[in-house]
Coordinates of C-alpha atoms and ligand atoms in Angstrom, one line a residue:
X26 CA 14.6 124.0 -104.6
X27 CA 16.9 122.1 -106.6
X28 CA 17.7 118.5 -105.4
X29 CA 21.0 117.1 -106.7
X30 CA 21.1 113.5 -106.4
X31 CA 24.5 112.4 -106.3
X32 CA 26.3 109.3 -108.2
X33 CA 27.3 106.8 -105.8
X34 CA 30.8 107.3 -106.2
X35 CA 30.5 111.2 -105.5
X36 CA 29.3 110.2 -102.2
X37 CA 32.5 110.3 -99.5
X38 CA 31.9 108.2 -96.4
X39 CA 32.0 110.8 -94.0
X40 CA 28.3 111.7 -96.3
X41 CA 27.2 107.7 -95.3
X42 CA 24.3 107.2 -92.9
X43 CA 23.9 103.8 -91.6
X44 CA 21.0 102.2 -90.6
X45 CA 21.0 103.0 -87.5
X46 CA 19.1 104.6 -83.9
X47 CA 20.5 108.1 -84.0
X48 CA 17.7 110.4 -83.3
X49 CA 20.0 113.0 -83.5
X50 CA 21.6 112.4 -86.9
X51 CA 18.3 111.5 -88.4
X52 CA 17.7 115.5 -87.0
X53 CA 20.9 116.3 -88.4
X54 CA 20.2 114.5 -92.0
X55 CA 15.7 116.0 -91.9
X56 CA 15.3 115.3 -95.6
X57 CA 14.0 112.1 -95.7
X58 CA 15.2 111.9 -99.6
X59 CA 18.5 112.7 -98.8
X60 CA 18.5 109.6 -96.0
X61 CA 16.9 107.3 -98.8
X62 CA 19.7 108.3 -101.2
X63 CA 22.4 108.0 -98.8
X64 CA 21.3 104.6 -96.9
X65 CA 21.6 103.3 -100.4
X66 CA 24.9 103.5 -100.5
X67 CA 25.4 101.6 -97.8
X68 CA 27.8 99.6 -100.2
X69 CA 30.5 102.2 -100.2
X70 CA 31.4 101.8 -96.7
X71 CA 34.7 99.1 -96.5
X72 CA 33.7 95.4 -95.9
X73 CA 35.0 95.9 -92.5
X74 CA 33.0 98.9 -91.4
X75 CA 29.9 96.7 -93.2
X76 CA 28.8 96.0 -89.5
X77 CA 29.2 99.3 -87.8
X78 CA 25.7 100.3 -87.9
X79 CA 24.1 97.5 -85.8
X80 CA 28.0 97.2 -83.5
X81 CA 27.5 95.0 -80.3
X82 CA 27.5 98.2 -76.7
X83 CA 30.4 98.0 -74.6
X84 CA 29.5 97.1 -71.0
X85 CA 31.0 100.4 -70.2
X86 CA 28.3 102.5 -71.9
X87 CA 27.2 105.5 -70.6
X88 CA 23.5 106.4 -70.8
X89 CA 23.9 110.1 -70.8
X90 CA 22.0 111.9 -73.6
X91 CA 24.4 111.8 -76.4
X92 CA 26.2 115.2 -78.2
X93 CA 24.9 115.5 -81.7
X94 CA 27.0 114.6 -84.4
X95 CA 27.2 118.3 -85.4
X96 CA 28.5 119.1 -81.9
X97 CA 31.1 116.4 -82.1
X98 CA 32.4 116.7 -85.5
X99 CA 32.3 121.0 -85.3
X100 CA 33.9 121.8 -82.2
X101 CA 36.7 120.3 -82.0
X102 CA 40.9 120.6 -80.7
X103 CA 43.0 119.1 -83.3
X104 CA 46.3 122.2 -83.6
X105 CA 47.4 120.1 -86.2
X106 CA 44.1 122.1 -88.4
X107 CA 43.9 125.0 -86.3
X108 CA 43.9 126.4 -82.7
X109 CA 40.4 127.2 -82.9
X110 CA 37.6 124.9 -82.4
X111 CA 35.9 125.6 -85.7
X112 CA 38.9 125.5 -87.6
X113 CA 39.6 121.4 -88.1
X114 CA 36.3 120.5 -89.4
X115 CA 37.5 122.9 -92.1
X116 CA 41.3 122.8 -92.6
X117 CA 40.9 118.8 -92.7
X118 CA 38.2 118.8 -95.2
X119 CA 40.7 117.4 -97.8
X120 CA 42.8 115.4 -95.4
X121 CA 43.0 112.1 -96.9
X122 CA 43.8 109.0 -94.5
X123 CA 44.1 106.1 -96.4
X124 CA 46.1 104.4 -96.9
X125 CA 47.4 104.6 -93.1
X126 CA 50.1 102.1 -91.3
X127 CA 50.9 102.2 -87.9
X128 CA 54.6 101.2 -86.7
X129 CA 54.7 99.7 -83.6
X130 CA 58.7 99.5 -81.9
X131 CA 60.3 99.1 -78.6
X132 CA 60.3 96.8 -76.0
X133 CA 58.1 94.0 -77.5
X134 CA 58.4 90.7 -79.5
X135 CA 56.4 91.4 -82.6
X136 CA 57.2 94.7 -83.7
X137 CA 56.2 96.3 -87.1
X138 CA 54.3 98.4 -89.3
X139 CA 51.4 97.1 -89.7
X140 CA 48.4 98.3 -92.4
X141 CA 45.2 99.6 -90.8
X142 CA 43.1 97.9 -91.8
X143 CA 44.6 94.3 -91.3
X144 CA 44.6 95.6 -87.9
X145 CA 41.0 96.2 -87.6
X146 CA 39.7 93.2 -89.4
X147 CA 41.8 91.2 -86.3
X148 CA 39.9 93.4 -83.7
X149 CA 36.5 93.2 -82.1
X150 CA 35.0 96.4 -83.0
X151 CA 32.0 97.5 -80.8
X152 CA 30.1 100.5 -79.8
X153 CA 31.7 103.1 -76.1
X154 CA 29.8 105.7 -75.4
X155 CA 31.8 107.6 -73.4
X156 CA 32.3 110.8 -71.8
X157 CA 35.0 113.2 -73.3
X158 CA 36.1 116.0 -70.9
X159 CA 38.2 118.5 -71.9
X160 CA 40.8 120.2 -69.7
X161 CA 39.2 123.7 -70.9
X162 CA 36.2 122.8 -69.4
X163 CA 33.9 121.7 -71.5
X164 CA 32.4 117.8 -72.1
X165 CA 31.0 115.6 -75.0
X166 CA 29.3 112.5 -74.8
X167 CA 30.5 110.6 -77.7
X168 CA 29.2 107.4 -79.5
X169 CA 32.6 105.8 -80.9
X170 CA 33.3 102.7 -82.8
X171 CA 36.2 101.1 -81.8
X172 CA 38.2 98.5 -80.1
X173 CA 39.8 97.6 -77.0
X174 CA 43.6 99.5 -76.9
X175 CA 44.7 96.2 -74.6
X176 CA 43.6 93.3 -77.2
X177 CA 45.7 95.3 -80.0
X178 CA 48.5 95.8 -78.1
X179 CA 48.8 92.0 -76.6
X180 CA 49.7 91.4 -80.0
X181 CA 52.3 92.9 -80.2
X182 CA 53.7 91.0 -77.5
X183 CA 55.0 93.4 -74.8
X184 CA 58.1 92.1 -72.9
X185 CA 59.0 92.9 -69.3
X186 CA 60.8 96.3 -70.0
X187 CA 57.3 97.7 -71.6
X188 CA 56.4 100.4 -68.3
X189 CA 54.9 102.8 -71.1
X190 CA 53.6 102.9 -74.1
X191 CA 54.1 106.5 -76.3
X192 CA 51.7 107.6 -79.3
X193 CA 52.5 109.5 -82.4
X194 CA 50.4 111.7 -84.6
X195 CA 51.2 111.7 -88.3
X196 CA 54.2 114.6 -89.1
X197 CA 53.8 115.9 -92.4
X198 CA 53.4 119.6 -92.6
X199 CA 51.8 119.8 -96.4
X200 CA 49.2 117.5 -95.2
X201 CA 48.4 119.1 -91.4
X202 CA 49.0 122.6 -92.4
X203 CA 48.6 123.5 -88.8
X204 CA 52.6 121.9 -88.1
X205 CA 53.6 125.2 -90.2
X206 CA 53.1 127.0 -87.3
X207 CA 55.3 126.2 -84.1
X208 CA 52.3 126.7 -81.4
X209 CA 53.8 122.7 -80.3
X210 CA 56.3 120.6 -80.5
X211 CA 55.3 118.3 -83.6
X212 CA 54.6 115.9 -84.1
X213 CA 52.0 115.6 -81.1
X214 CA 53.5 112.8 -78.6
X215 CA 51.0 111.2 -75.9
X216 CA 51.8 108.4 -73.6
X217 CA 50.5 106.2 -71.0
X218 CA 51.6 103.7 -68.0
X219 CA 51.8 100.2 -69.0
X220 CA 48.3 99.3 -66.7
X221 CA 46.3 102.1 -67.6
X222 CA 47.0 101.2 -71.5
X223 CA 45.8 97.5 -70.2
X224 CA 42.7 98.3 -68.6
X225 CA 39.3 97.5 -70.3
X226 CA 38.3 101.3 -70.7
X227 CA 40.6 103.2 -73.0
X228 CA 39.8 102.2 -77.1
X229 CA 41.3 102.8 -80.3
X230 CA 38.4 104.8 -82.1
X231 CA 38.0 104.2 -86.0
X232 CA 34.5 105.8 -86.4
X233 CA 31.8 107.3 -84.7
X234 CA 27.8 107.6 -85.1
X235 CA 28.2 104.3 -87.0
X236 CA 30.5 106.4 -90.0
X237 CA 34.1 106.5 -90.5
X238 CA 36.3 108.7 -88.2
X239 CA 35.8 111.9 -89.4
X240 CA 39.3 113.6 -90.2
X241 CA 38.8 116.5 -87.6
X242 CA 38.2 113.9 -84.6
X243 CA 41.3 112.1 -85.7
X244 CA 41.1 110.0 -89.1
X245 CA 42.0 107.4 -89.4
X246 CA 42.2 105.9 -86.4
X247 CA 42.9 107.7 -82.9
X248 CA 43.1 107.2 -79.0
X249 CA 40.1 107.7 -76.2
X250 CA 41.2 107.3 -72.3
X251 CA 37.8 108.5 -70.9
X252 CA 39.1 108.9 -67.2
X253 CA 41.2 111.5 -68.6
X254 CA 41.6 115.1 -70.1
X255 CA 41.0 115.2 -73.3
X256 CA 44.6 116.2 -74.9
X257 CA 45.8 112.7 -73.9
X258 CA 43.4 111.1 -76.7
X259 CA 45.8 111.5 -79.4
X260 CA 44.9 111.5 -82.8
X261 CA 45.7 110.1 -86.0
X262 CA 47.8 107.9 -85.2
X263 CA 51.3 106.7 -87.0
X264 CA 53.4 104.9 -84.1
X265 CA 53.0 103.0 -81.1
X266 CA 56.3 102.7 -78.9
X267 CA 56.6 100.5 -76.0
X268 CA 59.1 101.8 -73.5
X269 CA 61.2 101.4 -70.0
X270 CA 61.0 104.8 -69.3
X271 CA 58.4 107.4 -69.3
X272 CA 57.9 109.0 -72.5
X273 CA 57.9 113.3 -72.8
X274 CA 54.2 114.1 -74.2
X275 CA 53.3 117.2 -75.9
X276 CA 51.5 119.5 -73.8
X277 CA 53.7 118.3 -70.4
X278 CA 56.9 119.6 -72.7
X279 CA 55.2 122.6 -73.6
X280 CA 53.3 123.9 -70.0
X281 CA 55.1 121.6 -67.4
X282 CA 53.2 123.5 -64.4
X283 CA 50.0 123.2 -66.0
X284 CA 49.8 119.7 -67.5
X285 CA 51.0 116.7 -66.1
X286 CA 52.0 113.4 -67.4
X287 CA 48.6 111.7 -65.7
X288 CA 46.3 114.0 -66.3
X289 CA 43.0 112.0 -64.7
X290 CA 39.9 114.1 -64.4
X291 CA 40.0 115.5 -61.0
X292 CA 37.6 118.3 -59.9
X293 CA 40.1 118.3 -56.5
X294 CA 43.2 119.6 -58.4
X295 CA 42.6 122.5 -60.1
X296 CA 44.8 123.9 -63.2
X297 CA 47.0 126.7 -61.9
X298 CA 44.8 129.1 -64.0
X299 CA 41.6 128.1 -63.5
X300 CA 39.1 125.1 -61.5
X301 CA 38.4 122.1 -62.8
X302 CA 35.3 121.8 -60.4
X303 CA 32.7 121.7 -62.7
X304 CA 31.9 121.8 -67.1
X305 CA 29.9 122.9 -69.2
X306 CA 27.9 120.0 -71.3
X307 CA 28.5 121.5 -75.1
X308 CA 24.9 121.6 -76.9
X309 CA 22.5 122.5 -73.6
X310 CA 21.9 125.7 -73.4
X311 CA 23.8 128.8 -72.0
X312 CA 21.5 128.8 -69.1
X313 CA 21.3 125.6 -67.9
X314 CA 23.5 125.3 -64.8
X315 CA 27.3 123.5 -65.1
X316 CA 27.5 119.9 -64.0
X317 CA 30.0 118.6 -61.3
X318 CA 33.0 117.0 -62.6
X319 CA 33.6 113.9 -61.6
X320 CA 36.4 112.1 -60.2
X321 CA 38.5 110.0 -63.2
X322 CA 35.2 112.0 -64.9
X323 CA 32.8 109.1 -63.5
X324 CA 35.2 106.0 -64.2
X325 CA 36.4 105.5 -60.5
X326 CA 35.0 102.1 -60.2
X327 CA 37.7 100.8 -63.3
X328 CA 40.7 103.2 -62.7
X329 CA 40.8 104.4 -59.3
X330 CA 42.7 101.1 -58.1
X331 CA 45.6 102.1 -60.6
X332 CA 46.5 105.0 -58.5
X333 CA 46.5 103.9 -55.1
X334 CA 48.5 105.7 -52.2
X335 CA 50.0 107.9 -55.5
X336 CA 49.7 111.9 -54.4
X337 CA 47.4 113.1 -57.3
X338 CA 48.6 116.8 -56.5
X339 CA 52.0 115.7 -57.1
X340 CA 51.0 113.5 -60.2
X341 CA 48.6 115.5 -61.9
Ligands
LIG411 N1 47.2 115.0 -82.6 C1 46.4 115.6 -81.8 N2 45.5 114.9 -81.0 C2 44.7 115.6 -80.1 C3 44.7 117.0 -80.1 C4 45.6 117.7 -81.0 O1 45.6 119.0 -81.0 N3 46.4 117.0 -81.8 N4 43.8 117.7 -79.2 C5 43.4 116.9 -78.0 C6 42.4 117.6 -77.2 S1 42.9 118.9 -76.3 C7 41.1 117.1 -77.2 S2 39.9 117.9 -76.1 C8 40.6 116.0 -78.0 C9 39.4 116.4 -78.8 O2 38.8 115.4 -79.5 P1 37.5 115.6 -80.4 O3 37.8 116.7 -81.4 O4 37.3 114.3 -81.1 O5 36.4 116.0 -79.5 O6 41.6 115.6 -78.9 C10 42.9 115.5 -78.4 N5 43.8 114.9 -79.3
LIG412 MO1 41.2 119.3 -74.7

């Protein structure tokens, strides 16, 4: 067998292992040479991401066995790289996300655009664990890195008028071949009320397994609201708006009747074509039974006060 050792500036970071407990990446990464080669490079990753390996847990942590990083970085929904799960780890192989700025506008006092990574050298980066569970069916239990959406956007200083803020995936067609096709409205909107953007759960993920975002789960930097369906974690983010008025987000536009502005996890509303009473954990085998989803999948205790007396039928 021929063992290519590479020079360290070959080495991309998504090819980085840090220091770090992940049983199953160790798995992932056997060759104990190829570790040794790789933790050695521990240099290449930017002086910001130099503490990600060793990242202070958020409270919220979930203890769940996590996905492998195979699992998370391989079955993915990003239409921007293809419709099919396997397709973005492939079509965004040469995807390249930096530089990035993010433009924040609207109804706030310090608007912008603002260079990532001045933006996450002013944030508190730690480690959520969190559930992800997808309006399909299916669930993930992800190790990100990231940082609390509420701290960035306080300074930005929203003003009185901010009900909403909207997110906005990158639009450019020669780089996210997937826009060449009109299967949605591009460039991918999401949105959220103004309290459920300021509530301690939902994060701004730049990395996860201790590594850079990788570009399929939504390089540079992307959005994770673990209460609810997946779609509403957009990725790749380019533009932050804060608004009076409810913004018009992607899938609502494109299947009103099946996809609502809210979309919390809610085993008691179905989607009009299918249940949303249970899911299937992706990596345990075919035979092991479904679990139960959970209401606001598991996050009640933070989020279920934000929807009090609303008719969740109704706002779906
Ligand atoms: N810009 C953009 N963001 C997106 C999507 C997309 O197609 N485009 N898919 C969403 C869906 S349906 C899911 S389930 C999650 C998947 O995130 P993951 O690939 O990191 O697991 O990303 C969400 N964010
Ligand atoms: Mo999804």
């Amino acid at each position: 067998m021929a063992i290519i050792i590479k020079k360290q500036a070959d080495i991309k970071p998504s090819e980085i292992t840090p220091q770090s407990v992940y049983l199953d990446r160790r798995r992932f990464m056997q060759q104990s040479l190829v570790t040794g080669a790789l933790l050695a490079t521990d240099a290449l990753l930017p002086a910001w991401a130099k503490r990600w390996p060793q990242l202070p847990a958020s409270q919220f942590n979930t203890d769940e066995t996590l996905n492998s990083f195979e699992d998370i970085t391989t079955y993915n929904n990003f239409y921007e790289f293809g419709t099919s799960k396997s397709d973005p780890h492939r079509q965004a192989k040469d995807f390249d996300p930096r530089p990035w700025t993010i433009t924040v506008e609207g109804e706030c006092d310090k608007p912008g655009t603002f260079d990532l990574e001045d933006i996450i050298k002013q944030a508190s980066v730690q480690e959520y664990i969190y559930r992800l569970r997808c309006v399909e069916g299916w669930s993930m239990v992800i190790p990100w890195v990231g940082f609390s959406l509420a701290d960035m956007l306080k300074r930005f200083s929203p003003n009185s008028r901010a009900k909403y803020v909207e997110f906005t995936t990158l639009l450019d067609k020669s780089r996210m071949p997937g826009q060449k096709r009109r299967v949605l409205r591009w460039p991918y909107v999401e949105g959220l009320r103004i309290d459920e953007a300021m509530n301690a759960l939902p994060i701004m993920a730049v990395g996860l397994y201790g590594e850079l975002l990788p570009n399929q789960n939504g390089a540079p930097i992307r959005l994770v609201v673990p209460w609810k369906y997946g779609f509403k974690s957009i990725k790749s983010i380019v533009k932050i708006r804060f608004m009076e008025t409810q913004p018009a987000t992607t899938w609502n536009l494109s299947a009103p009747k099946e996809y609502g502005f809210y979309s919390n996890v809610n085993p008691n509303v179905d989607h009009p074509r299918w249940s949303q009473k249970k899911e299937r954990r992706i990596g345990e085998a075919f035979w092991k039974p479904k679990h139960a989803t959970k209401i606001y999948n598991g996050y009640g205790e933070q989020v279920a006060h934000l929807y009090a007396g609303m008719n969740l039928k109704k706002y779906f």
